[in-house]
XYZ file of C-alpha atoms in Angstrom:
608
model
C -0.012 -0.019 -0.043
C 1.283 3.543 -0.936
C 0.212 6.676 0.839
C 0.542 9.486 -1.605
C 4.037 9.327 -3.080
C 5.690 7.682 0.066
C 7.182 4.312 -1.066
C 6.089 1.349 1.034
C 9.801 0.445 1.444
C 10.319 3.794 3.205
C 7.435 3.243 5.656
C 8.755 -0.248 6.379
C 12.241 1.087 6.961
C 10.825 3.912 9.265
C 9.068 1.085 11.421
C 12.219 -0.991 11.355
C 14.562 1.771 12.456
C 12.396 3.202 15.262
C 12.050 0.859 18.244
C 8.654 1.826 19.739
C 9.817 1.738 23.376
C 12.728 4.061 22.695
C 10.556 6.573 20.733
C 7.647 6.469 23.211
C 10.158 6.730 26.028
C 11.169 10.207 24.920
C 7.642 11.322 25.770
C 6.524 8.979 28.409
C 8.307 7.653 31.550
C 7.989 3.859 31.038
C 8.698 1.035 33.518
C 9.226 -2.596 32.564
C 6.399 -5.019 33.523
C 7.206 -8.543 32.157
C 7.260 -8.317 28.395
C 5.385 -4.975 28.493
C 6.312 -1.341 29.168
C 3.802 0.754 31.031
C 3.395 4.407 32.096
C 0.939 7.263 32.503
C -0.963 7.956 29.256
C 0.130 11.140 27.534
C -3.294 11.523 25.865
C -5.546 11.753 28.885
C -5.187 12.464 32.523
C -4.786 9.498 34.899
C -3.083 8.450 38.169
C -2.845 4.732 37.652
C -0.811 3.590 34.454
C -3.015 2.222 31.848
C -0.764 3.123 28.836
C 1.004 -0.129 27.513
C 3.914 -0.531 25.002
C 4.533 -3.944 23.633
C 8.061 -4.069 22.120
C 7.531 -7.521 20.846
C 4.776 -6.383 18.562
C 5.966 -2.794 18.200
C 2.595 -1.270 19.174
C 1.205 0.878 21.958
C -2.337 0.845 23.510
C -4.073 2.754 26.275
C -6.715 0.778 28.172
C -8.027 3.997 29.580
C -8.748 6.158 26.518
C -8.405 3.457 23.788
C -5.718 5.161 21.718
C -3.262 2.690 19.989
C -1.152 1.927 17.048
C 2.442 1.725 15.933
C 5.260 4.209 16.233
C 4.022 6.322 13.310
C 0.564 6.572 14.926
C 2.092 7.513 18.240
C 4.023 10.403 16.698
C 0.969 11.534 14.797
C -1.052 11.678 18.008
C 1.730 13.420 20.021
C 2.731 16.059 17.491
C -0.735 16.565 15.823
C 0.638 15.525 12.487
C -0.759 13.742 9.443
C 0.529 10.320 8.422
C 2.925 11.721 5.691
C 4.242 14.415 8.082
C 4.922 11.831 10.843
C 6.688 9.572 8.480
C 8.816 12.467 7.069
C 9.689 13.360 10.768
C 10.682 9.804 11.656
C 12.555 9.356 8.334
C 14.586 12.528 8.968
C 15.458 11.428 12.484
C 16.670 7.969 11.156
C 18.706 9.538 8.292
C 16.429 8.058 5.554
C 16.440 10.385 2.552
C 13.104 12.297 2.099
C 12.673 12.114 -1.656
C 8.879 12.258 -1.842
C 6.374 15.163 -1.499
C 4.896 15.268 2.043
C 1.359 15.492 0.544
C 2.278 13.423 -2.415
C 0.242 13.951 -5.690
C -3.013 13.755 -3.860
C -5.356 16.646 -3.402
C -4.946 18.052 0.135
C -7.914 17.400 2.434
C -10.115 20.416 3.467
C -8.363 20.283 6.919
C -4.904 20.456 5.349
C -6.040 23.362 3.172
C -7.342 25.265 6.171
C -4.253 24.654 8.221
C -1.987 25.854 5.404
C -4.138 28.963 4.992
C -3.845 29.732 8.721
C -0.179 29.285 8.744
C 0.202 31.627 5.749
C -1.896 34.161 7.484
C 0.008 34.000 10.678
C 3.393 34.374 8.844
C 2.004 37.465 7.008
C 0.655 38.920 10.231
C 4.086 38.500 11.980
C 5.758 40.270 9.172
C 3.117 43.161 9.246
C 3.535 43.590 12.994
C 7.325 43.618 12.819
C 7.316 46.244 9.969
C 4.901 48.440 11.953
C 7.195 48.287 15.000
C 10.425 49.032 13.121
C 9.222 51.538 10.398
C 6.250 53.614 11.509
C 5.431 56.478 13.868
C 2.817 54.395 15.469
C 5.463 51.841 16.472
C 7.830 54.293 18.154
C 6.342 54.078 21.651
C 6.538 50.305 21.465
C 10.167 50.577 20.380
C 10.894 52.871 23.252
C 9.193 50.500 25.744
C 11.264 47.541 24.469
C 14.502 49.458 24.621
C 13.617 50.537 28.194
C 13.253 46.791 29.026
C 16.738 46.092 27.572
C 15.713 44.603 24.287
C 18.407 45.325 21.721
C 17.789 45.622 17.973
C 19.400 42.242 17.468
C 17.044 40.656 20.059
C 13.915 42.300 18.415
C 15.115 40.882 14.991
C 15.986 37.489 16.496
C 12.552 36.976 18.147
C 10.546 38.672 15.435
C 8.884 41.170 17.747
C 6.260 43.512 16.377
C 3.568 46.032 17.221
C -0.216 45.855 16.852
C -1.571 49.469 16.441
C -4.377 50.821 18.642
C -6.619 50.996 15.660
C -9.560 48.476 15.425
C -8.998 47.441 11.842
C -5.340 47.510 10.921
C -4.882 43.779 10.558
C -8.556 43.286 9.414
C -8.090 45.472 6.385
C -4.611 44.006 5.638
C -6.002 40.464 5.701
C -9.024 41.503 3.544
C -6.544 42.945 0.922
C -4.923 39.502 0.853
C -8.329 37.948 0.440
C -8.328 35.895 3.562
C -11.801 34.813 4.821
C -12.540 36.773 8.018
C -14.395 33.899 9.584
C -11.531 31.704 9.040
C -9.119 34.288 10.448
C -11.399 34.561 13.624
C -11.232 30.706 13.956
C -7.361 31.048 13.732
C -7.391 33.667 16.526
C -6.206 36.686 14.445
C -9.527 38.576 14.361
C -12.558 38.908 16.641
C -16.254 39.365 15.775
C -17.736 42.733 16.516
C -19.740 42.791 19.780
C -22.254 45.099 18.110
C -23.196 45.020 14.536
C -21.599 42.852 11.797
C -18.074 42.324 10.769
C -14.720 41.758 12.439
C -12.074 43.680 14.303
C -8.404 43.128 15.194
C -7.897 40.768 18.196
C -4.652 42.523 19.266
C -4.612 46.342 19.601
C -1.932 48.603 21.065
C 0.335 45.696 22.034
C 3.926 44.648 21.560
C 3.652 41.287 19.779
C 5.593 38.094 20.406
C 5.184 35.451 17.677
C 4.733 31.913 18.974
C 6.064 29.037 16.846
C 5.358 25.385 16.894
C 8.119 22.776 17.233
C 8.751 22.959 13.530
C 9.308 26.679 13.596
C 6.061 27.724 11.988
C 4.167 30.712 13.519
C 0.916 29.418 15.020
C -0.185 32.139 17.512
C 0.814 35.482 19.162
C 1.291 36.956 22.692
C 0.669 40.599 23.278
C 1.721 42.948 26.040
C -0.543 45.997 26.371
C 1.283 49.391 26.252
C -1.639 51.573 27.486
C -3.626 51.206 30.742
C -6.225 48.565 30.667
C -6.789 44.787 30.935
C -5.761 42.264 30.355
C -2.124 43.320 30.445
C -0.994 40.191 28.645
C -3.066 38.378 26.005
C -2.548 35.260 24.120
C -4.106 33.772 21.036
C -7.068 31.560 21.959
C -7.067 27.784 21.457
C -7.212 27.300 17.687
C -6.636 24.377 15.111
C -2.971 25.451 15.159
C -2.450 26.432 18.817
C -2.851 24.230 21.859
C -1.625 25.982 25.075
C -1.384 22.708 26.911
C 1.269 21.374 24.465
C 2.957 24.518 23.112
C 6.239 25.799 24.555
C 7.578 29.155 23.610
C 10.952 28.951 21.820
C 11.043 25.140 21.628
C 12.023 25.172 17.977
C 15.153 27.195 18.577
C 16.026 25.579 21.981
C 15.869 21.933 20.830
C 19.504 21.764 19.671
C 20.926 23.123 22.963
C 18.548 20.773 24.898
C 19.733 17.734 22.935
C 23.304 18.768 23.468
C 23.035 19.447 27.205
C 20.075 17.006 27.939
C 18.761 19.886 30.086
C 15.854 22.316 29.657
C 15.300 25.498 31.554
C 11.571 26.287 32.079
C 10.361 29.858 32.457
C 6.813 31.147 33.219
C 6.817 33.846 30.485
C 8.273 34.777 27.086
C 10.016 37.921 28.305
C 11.977 35.963 30.873
C 12.812 33.449 28.152
C 14.033 36.055 25.712
C 16.082 37.877 28.430
C 17.655 34.499 29.532
C 18.487 33.765 25.813
C 20.406 37.036 25.744
C 22.188 35.842 28.762
C 23.333 32.765 26.991
C 20.632 30.375 28.192
C 19.738 28.837 24.846
C 18.051 25.797 26.154
C 15.094 27.839 27.755
C 11.427 27.573 26.988
C 8.339 29.010 28.515
C 4.729 27.915 29.015
C 2.141 30.087 27.396
C -0.074 31.460 30.126
C -1.020 28.202 31.399
C 0.251 25.775 34.245
C 2.645 23.084 33.260
C 0.798 20.062 31.847
C 1.757 16.384 31.368
C 1.731 17.200 27.564
C 4.352 19.810 28.098
C 6.470 17.237 30.083
C 5.996 14.679 27.301
C 7.211 17.109 24.669
C 10.293 18.065 26.742
C 11.169 14.398 27.386
C 12.031 14.047 23.731
C 14.978 16.468 24.259
C 16.070 16.584 27.901
C 16.552 14.466 31.069
C 16.847 17.399 33.558
C 14.583 20.338 34.068
C 15.662 23.580 35.769
C 12.502 25.473 36.904
C 13.244 29.186 36.758
C 9.950 30.701 37.822
C 9.321 34.110 39.403
C 10.555 34.610 42.985
C 7.170 35.781 44.289
C 4.778 33.514 46.212
C 2.807 32.601 43.000
C 5.912 31.672 41.071
C 7.274 29.504 43.916
C 3.849 27.731 44.375
C 3.825 27.018 40.729
C 7.342 25.618 40.819
C 6.354 23.430 43.895
C 3.284 22.124 42.052
C 5.392 21.268 38.973
C 7.959 19.131 40.690
C 5.900 15.951 41.078
C 4.591 16.137 37.511
C 8.017 16.467 36.115
C 9.526 13.752 38.398
C 6.680 11.514 37.468
C 7.613 12.007 33.801
C 11.140 10.799 34.639
C 12.950 14.075 34.861
C 15.735 14.981 37.326
C 14.501 18.403 38.664
C 16.294 21.421 40.009
C 14.808 24.787 40.971
C 16.089 28.305 40.900
C 15.125 30.379 43.965
C 15.401 34.031 42.960
C 15.877 36.540 45.692
C 13.561 39.452 46.755
C 10.588 38.290 44.801
C 12.394 39.025 41.520
C 11.643 37.539 38.217
C 14.377 36.299 35.873
C 14.106 39.450 33.625
C 14.524 41.759 36.578
C 17.429 39.824 37.978
C 19.258 39.821 34.671
C 18.672 43.577 34.333
C 19.931 44.439 37.755
C 22.769 41.922 38.353
C 23.809 40.955 34.763
C 23.703 37.762 32.787
C 26.831 36.145 34.301
C 25.469 36.225 37.824
C 22.090 34.871 36.585
C 23.688 31.853 34.931
C 26.169 31.149 37.705
C 23.848 31.581 40.654
C 20.389 30.501 39.360
C 20.950 28.165 36.394
C 24.194 26.306 37.424
C 23.433 26.966 41.038
C 19.743 25.747 41.118
C 18.931 23.594 44.097
C 17.571 20.075 44.009
C 13.929 19.548 43.894
C 13.862 18.055 47.496
C 15.913 20.991 48.751
C 13.462 23.399 47.216
C 10.536 21.530 48.800
C 12.148 21.843 52.201
C 12.806 25.608 51.572
C 9.179 26.063 50.447
C 7.860 24.071 53.456
C 9.465 26.561 55.905
C 7.043 29.269 54.727
C 4.128 27.426 56.324
C 5.828 26.943 59.747
C 6.836 29.419 62.465
C 10.285 28.096 63.382
C 10.840 30.476 66.274
C 8.382 28.324 68.304
C 8.981 24.861 69.484
C 5.707 23.582 68.215
C 6.537 25.041 64.834
C 9.905 23.341 64.697
C 8.278 19.925 65.607
C 5.646 20.283 62.871
C 8.234 21.330 60.286
C 10.455 18.479 61.087
C 7.579 16.012 60.820
C 6.519 17.398 57.418
C 10.192 17.564 56.291
C 10.888 13.948 57.189
C 7.744 13.001 55.114
C 9.262 14.777 52.134
C 12.732 13.043 52.623
C 11.232 9.658 53.311
C 9.661 9.552 49.814
C 12.960 9.903 48.102
C 14.090 6.602 46.467
C 17.807 7.021 47.094
C 18.921 5.822 50.530
C 22.075 7.981 50.333
C 20.010 11.113 49.440
C 17.779 10.423 52.450
C 20.799 9.946 54.767
C 22.363 13.199 53.712
C 19.101 15.187 53.996
C 18.230 13.766 57.397
C 21.716 14.479 58.610
C 21.405 18.158 57.528
C 18.046 18.418 59.364
C 19.536 16.734 62.564
C 22.427 19.223 62.649
C 20.317 22.286 61.919
C 17.701 21.508 64.540
C 19.940 19.720 67.094
C 18.010 16.379 67.103
C 19.255 12.828 66.955
C 19.833 11.458 63.457
C 18.745 8.093 64.670
C 15.364 9.575 65.636
C 14.828 11.168 62.256
C 15.839 7.939 60.587
C 13.284 6.002 62.723
C 10.590 8.486 61.808
C 11.541 8.194 58.124
C 11.348 4.371 58.190
C 7.929 4.653 59.794
C 6.598 6.957 57.065
C 7.954 4.595 54.347
C 6.408 1.664 56.085
C 2.971 3.372 56.566
C 2.820 4.788 53.047
C 3.800 1.342 51.557
C 1.077 -0.316 53.659
C -1.412 2.311 52.730
C -0.994 1.426 49.018
C -1.299 -2.393 49.575
C -4.466 -3.718 48.134
C -5.609 -0.509 46.538
C -5.117 -1.844 43.025
C -5.589 -5.380 42.035
C -2.528 -7.119 40.555
C -2.400 -6.648 36.825
C -5.024 -3.937 36.811
C -3.629 -1.064 34.739
C -6.887 0.581 33.811
C -7.340 3.933 35.407
C -11.080 3.229 35.773
C -10.178 1.195 38.838
C -8.378 4.162 40.466
C -11.274 6.464 39.732
C -14.124 4.190 40.692
C -12.538 2.044 43.409
C -15.696 1.956 45.523
C -17.728 0.436 42.727
C -18.411 -3.303 43.056
C -19.720 -3.607 39.453
C -18.001 -5.905 37.021
C -17.708 -5.146 33.326
C -20.372 -6.983 31.338
C -19.174 -10.266 29.835
C -18.897 -10.237 26.177
C -20.770 -12.872 24.007
C -18.505 -15.928 23.342
C -18.441 -15.294 19.650
C -16.936 -11.715 20.164
C -14.248 -13.145 22.393
C -13.652 -15.753 19.683
C -13.413 -13.224 16.937
C -10.892 -11.014 18.831
C -8.645 -13.997 19.601
C -8.688 -15.306 16.144
C -7.770 -11.862 14.825
C -4.895 -11.647 17.228
C -3.493 -14.958 16.063
C -4.137 -14.011 12.438
C -1.953 -10.913 12.867
C 0.978 -13.045 14.041
C 0.596 -16.051 11.791
C -0.106 -16.333 8.107
C -1.252 -19.955 8.176
C -4.021 -19.060 10.867
C -5.135 -16.222 8.660
C -5.436 -18.649 5.769
C -7.347 -21.184 7.763
C -9.818 -18.476 9.009
C -10.198 -17.129 5.451
C -11.023 -20.562 4.165
C -13.506 -21.302 7.070
C -15.181 -18.049 7.795
C -14.208 -15.600 5.052
C -16.092 -12.366 5.817
C -18.568 -13.941 8.210
C -17.311 -12.057 11.279
C -20.314 -10.542 13.228
C -18.656 -7.337 14.554
C -18.229 -4.775 11.811
C -14.708 -3.730 12.788
C -13.596 -7.368 13.119
C -14.935 -8.100 9.634
C -13.013 -5.090 8.266
C -9.759 -6.154 10.026
C -10.144 -9.694 8.705
C -10.590 -8.404 5.093
C -7.426 -6.165 5.541
C -5.426 -9.073 6.844
C -6.407 -11.250 3.882
C -5.328 -8.485 1.454
C -2.126 -7.833 3.584
C -1.033 -11.486 3.266
C -2.124 -11.680 -0.429
C 0.368 -8.957 -1.155
C 3.162 -11.129 0.142
C 3.709 -9.408 3.470
C 5.098 -11.230 6.379
C 3.366 -11.230 9.847
C 4.211 -7.927 11.523
C 1.625 -6.200 13.808
C 3.241 -2.672 13.585
C 3.451 -2.903 9.730
C -0.069 -4.155 9.437
C -1.417 -1.254 11.442
C 0.345 1.200 9.096
C -1.543 -0.655 6.331
C -4.858 0.228 7.785
C -4.885 4.168 7.752
C -8.118 4.242 9.644
C -8.126 5.572 13.229
C -10.907 3.372 14.612
C -9.444 0.231 12.987
C -5.903 1.065 14.219
C -7.280 1.390 17.848
C -9.068 -1.916 17.511
C -6.032 -3.718 16.010
C -3.708 -2.487 18.702
C -6.055 -3.607 21.450
C -6.752 -7.000 19.858
C -3.008 -7.572 19.267
C -2.590 -7.529 23.084
C -4.754 -10.650 23.542
C -2.216 -13.013 24.924
C -3.505 -16.632 24.930
C -0.973 -19.248 23.688
C -1.811 -20.677 20.284
C -3.546 -24.007 20.440
C -5.081 -25.698 17.320
C -7.872 -27.172 19.406
C -8.775 -23.743 20.721
C -8.737 -22.324 17.206
C -11.249 -25.014 16.234
C -13.406 -24.148 19.117
C -13.306 -20.521 18.327
C -14.224 -21.093 14.687
C -17.127 -23.149 15.667
C -18.187 -20.372 18.155
C -18.156 -17.842 15.364
C -19.962 -20.123 12.928
C -22.730 -20.980 15.493
C -23.445 -17.365 16.566
C -26.241 -16.675 14.055
C -27.880 -20.021 14.911
C -27.589 -19.316 18.708
C -29.096 -15.853 18.194
C -31.930 -17.421 16.229
C -32.436 -20.044 18.947
C -32.733 -17.322 21.581
C -35.196 -15.424 19.496
C -37.272 -18.568 19.024
C -37.296 -19.353 22.822
C -38.620 -15.829 23.418
C -41.380 -16.518 20.844
C -42.278 -19.848 22.479
C -42.459 -18.276 25.927
C -45.004 -15.711 24.549
C -47.027 -18.431 22.844
C -47.239 -20.403 26.098
C -48.196 -17.214 28.028
C -51.128 -16.699 25.675
C -52.238 -20.313 25.831
C -51.326 -21.130 22.172
C -49.907 -24.613 22.857
C -49.988 -25.646 19.248
C -47.794 -22.718 18.142
C -45.497 -23.324 21.176
C -45.009 -26.890 20.182
C -44.262 -26.002 16.572
C -41.564 -23.467 17.723
C -40.135 -26.016 20.090
C -39.592 -28.334 17.017
C -37.845 -25.508 15.213
C -35.616 -24.919 18.160
C -34.704 -28.613 18.261
C -33.814 -28.528 14.533
C -31.623 -25.417 14.966
C -29.832 -27.170 17.988
C -29.087 -30.144 15.824
C -27.552 -27.850 13.158
C -25.291 -26.256 15.901
C -24.022 -29.719 16.943
C -23.082 -30.448 13.385
C -20.878 -27.309 13.050
């Protein structure tokens, strides 16, 4: 099968060169569980891991949200890319020459056309705002503001900064001249519909503009800082088909190389801090876009870095955000350090007042460990001048230390606490052991062995069991699982059942398998999934491929009979209901006639 102009040999080589556990592991913290790898799903929020990677079959599947597929499908889901775009990305990473057109010779879909138009409009808008900043009278106040904040001409050029005039229709008219459809520009976050009357107005007015790029370097949104009095002071583009705040990181495209080289990312709260840090030499810095750090952000960063330095504002809100981010990042598998800026400063202010050298030396290289920061943060909620306050602080501090995995780290931290507060190290060790014992006991029995589905975690009090599937559905699923792994089984099923599967998706998968093997392909679950190019079928195939019953010829025969008998069994059940109705109405002749029909159907079942 060929997708556009991508040769099948290239798709096969992409699948061969990318081990799924390694690729997924750049986004998701995976732990080994027998022959599987499991972790928290990057596609939905969960506390108990239900996301499964099967290296043996080169597939992933989430029992919670149902997403699944091969390594190409995973990149498509994570990056929001089409199949050709994901293949191109993976091919480039593997050093496979990209000699085909990404969209092939096929007509782009309406969604692809709309995306391309919005990207063009954003590129044009960025150039317009930049021109207005650098070359017009209206832009002079914005230039003076930027220079007062320490932005040099080279920084303004490097980051493509611009200015949106105070007029209501500057961009609206410019986009109209380019013949862009206003409603589409509204959907892309560039224009807003008038509150009164008809028509559209500029979304951004009298603001210094900061273009936001995606991971590939394409402008997908804007952030604007208001120059005049008013609210909101900072305004970002809304969520659009291009822009997802929960996954977008400011300056990621430019920071990727430095992240890969150092395996470290520095995370800021805002784009001004990120720019000023860049000017100070911190080229592995990125920023969230007006939203709290998310699991999606962490998954994106995991592709490039193993360590995160949190460099948030030094005020209470910034430190609280850093404290909240630590468990999320550590849960994603990062080593975390935190910058503790003095006097409630933000990074921009510190660089301006103390210089770039001091900032890098003291607050990037000198960032404290996550646990040290947690202990510093904990002090704010205790009055250490009072004896009761010291005791409560020590108890809470020991809980934090007790949760660290490394015995050496626990020993050193407890020793520091013992020396600072003049208490026995043995006493603190004993308390730490008690915390670890209690918390371990507290988890025992919460989750049944082998249960990865987050439904258990969220509905633990429920005593309901999932409904049992009819026998023929279970049989169809297991037959398909074996068929994906064995050509002879697929041939046997084709000869015995053909297209007589009773679940629509099962019938479709069987038809695809027959075609797949007819083209001379070898059994390969990951390759077969790339053959499907249908989201629903890919999910179904990845879930079915995880069925793990050992192959047995007698069981295969039993399943074939179960599928063949299913229509007769349904007809028998229907006839039994008819017979019951006849008996209730006193029509014994009709009931006897139906009983004979049931007997004949049961004889047919025995012969299958």
